[in-house]
PDB file of C-alpha atoms in Angstrom:
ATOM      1  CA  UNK A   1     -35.770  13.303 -15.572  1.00 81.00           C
ATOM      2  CA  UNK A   2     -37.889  12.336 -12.822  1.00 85.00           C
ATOM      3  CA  UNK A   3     -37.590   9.043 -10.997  1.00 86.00           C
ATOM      4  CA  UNK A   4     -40.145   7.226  -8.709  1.00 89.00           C
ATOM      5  CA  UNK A   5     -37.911   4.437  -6.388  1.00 87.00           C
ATOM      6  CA  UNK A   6     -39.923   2.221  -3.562  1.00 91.00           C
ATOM      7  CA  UNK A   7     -37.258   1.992  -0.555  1.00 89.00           C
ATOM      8  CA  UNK A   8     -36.999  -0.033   2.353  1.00 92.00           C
ATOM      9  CA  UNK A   9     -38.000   1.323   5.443  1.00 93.00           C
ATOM     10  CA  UNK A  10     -34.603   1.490   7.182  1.00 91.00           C
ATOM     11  CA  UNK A  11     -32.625   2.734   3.800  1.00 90.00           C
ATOM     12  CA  UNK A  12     -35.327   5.528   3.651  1.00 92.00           C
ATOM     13  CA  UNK A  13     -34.493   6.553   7.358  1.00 93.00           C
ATOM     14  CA  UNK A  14     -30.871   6.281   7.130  1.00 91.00           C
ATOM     15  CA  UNK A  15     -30.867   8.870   4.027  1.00 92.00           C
ATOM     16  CA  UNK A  16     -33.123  10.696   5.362  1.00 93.00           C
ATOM     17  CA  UNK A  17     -31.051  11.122   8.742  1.00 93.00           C
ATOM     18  CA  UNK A  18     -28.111  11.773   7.159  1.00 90.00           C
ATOM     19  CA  UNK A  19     -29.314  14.462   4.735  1.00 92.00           C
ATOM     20  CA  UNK A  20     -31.091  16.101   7.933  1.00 94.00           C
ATOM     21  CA  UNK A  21     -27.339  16.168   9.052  1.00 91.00           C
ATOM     22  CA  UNK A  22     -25.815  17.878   6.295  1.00 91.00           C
ATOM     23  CA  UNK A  23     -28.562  19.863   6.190  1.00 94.00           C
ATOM     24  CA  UNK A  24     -29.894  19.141   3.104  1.00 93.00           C
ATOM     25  CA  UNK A  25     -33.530  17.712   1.519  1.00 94.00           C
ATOM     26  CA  UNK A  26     -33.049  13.766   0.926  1.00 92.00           C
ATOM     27  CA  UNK A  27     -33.927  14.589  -2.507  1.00 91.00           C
ATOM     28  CA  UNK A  28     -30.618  16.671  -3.314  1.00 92.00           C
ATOM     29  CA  UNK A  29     -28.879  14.156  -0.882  1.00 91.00           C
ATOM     30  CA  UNK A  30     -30.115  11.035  -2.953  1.00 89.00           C
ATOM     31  CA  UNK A  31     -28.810  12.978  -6.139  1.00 90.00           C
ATOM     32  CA  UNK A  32     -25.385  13.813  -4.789  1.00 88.00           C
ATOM     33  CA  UNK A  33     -25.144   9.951  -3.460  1.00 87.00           C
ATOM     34  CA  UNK A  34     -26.007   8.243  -7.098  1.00 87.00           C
ATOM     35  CA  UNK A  35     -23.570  11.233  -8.740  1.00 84.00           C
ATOM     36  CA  UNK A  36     -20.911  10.453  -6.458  1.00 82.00           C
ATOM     37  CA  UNK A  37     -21.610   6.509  -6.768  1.00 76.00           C
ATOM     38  CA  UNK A  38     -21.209   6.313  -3.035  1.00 65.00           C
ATOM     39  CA  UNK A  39     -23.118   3.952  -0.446  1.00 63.00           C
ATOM     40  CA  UNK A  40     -24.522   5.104   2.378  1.00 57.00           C
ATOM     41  CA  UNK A  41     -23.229   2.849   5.639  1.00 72.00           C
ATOM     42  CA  UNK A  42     -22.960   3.761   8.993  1.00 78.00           C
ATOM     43  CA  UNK A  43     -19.904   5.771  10.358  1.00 81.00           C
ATOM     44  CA  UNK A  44     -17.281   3.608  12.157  1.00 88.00           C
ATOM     45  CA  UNK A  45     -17.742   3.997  15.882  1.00 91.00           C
ATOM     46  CA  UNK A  46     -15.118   2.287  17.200  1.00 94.00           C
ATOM     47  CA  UNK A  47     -11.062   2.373  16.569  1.00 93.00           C
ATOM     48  CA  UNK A  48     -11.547  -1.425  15.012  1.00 93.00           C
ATOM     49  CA  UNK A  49     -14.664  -0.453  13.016  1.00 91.00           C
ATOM     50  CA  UNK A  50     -12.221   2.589  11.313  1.00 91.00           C
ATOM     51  CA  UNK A  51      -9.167   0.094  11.113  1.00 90.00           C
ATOM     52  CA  UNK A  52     -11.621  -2.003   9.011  1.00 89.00           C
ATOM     53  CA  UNK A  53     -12.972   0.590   7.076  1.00 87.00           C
ATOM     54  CA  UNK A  54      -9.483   2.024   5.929  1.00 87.00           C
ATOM     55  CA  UNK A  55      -8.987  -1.119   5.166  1.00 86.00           C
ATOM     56  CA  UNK A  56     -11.474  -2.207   3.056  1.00 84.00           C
ATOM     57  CA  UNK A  57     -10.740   1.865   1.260  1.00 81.00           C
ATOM     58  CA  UNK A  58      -6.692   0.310   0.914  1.00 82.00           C
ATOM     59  CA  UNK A  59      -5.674   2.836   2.987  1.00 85.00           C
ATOM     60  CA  UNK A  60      -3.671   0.623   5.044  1.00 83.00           C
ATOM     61  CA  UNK A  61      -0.457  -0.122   3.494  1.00 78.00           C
ATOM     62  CA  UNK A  62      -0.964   2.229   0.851  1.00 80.00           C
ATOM     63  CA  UNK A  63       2.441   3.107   0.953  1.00 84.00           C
ATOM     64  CA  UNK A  64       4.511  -0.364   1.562  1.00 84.00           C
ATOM     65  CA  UNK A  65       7.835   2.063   1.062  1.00 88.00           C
ATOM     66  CA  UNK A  66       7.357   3.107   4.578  1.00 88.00           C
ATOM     67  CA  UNK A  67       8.429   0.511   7.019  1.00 88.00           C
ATOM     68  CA  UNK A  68       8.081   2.556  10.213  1.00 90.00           C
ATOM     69  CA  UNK A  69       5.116   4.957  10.257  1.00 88.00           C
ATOM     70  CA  UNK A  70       6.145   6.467  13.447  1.00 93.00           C
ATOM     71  CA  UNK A  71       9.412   7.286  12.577  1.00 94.00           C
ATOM     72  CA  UNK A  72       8.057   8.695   8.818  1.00 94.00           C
ATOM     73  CA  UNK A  73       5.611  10.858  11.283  1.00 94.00           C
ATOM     74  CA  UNK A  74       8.326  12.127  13.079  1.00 96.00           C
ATOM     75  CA  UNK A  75      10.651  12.959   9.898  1.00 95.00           C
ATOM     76  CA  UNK A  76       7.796  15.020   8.970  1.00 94.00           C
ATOM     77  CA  UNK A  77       6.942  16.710  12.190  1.00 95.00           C
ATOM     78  CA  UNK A  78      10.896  17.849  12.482  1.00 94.00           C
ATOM     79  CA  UNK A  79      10.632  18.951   8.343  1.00 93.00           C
ATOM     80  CA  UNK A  80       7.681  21.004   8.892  1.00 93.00           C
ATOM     81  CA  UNK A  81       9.452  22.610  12.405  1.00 92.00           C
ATOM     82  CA  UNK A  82      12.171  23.629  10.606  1.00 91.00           C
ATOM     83  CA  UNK A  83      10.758  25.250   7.392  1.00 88.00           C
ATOM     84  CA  UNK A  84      10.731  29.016   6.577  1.00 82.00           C
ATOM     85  CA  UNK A  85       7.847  30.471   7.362  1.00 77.00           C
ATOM     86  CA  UNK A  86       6.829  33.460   4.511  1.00 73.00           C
TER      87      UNK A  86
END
């Protein structure tokens, strides 16, 4: 099925940039957004721009049974020292 779509301007040259960088034709990249049903937007760039964005995902608090993620980390990091290595 073939598909005609008028873009914006700066839509077309954000998918266009970002299929150059994954190295792919904006065609296949346009197809692979609508399959996924994804939106493009811009990559965080700073630490509060990704806080935000794994917020807005629910990644934050995603796991309220956790009450101190440092100590969790840590848990982990001595669990995965100590394991047997095959």
């Amino acid at each position: 099925m073939a598909i005609t779509l008028e873009l914006p301007y700066e839509l077309e040259q954000e998918l266009s940039a970002e299929a150059a960088r994954q190295g792919l034709p904006l065609a296949e990249y346009a197809v692979r957004i609508l399959a996924t049903g994804r939106t493009v937007q811009p990559m965080p760039t700073t630490g509060a721009e990704l806080v935000r964005y794994w917020q807005a995902e629910g990644l934050i608090g995603s796991n309220p049974e956790i009450a101190d993620s440092q100590e969790y980390a840590r848990q982990l990091r001595e669990q995965a020292e100590r394991r047997v290595r095959e």
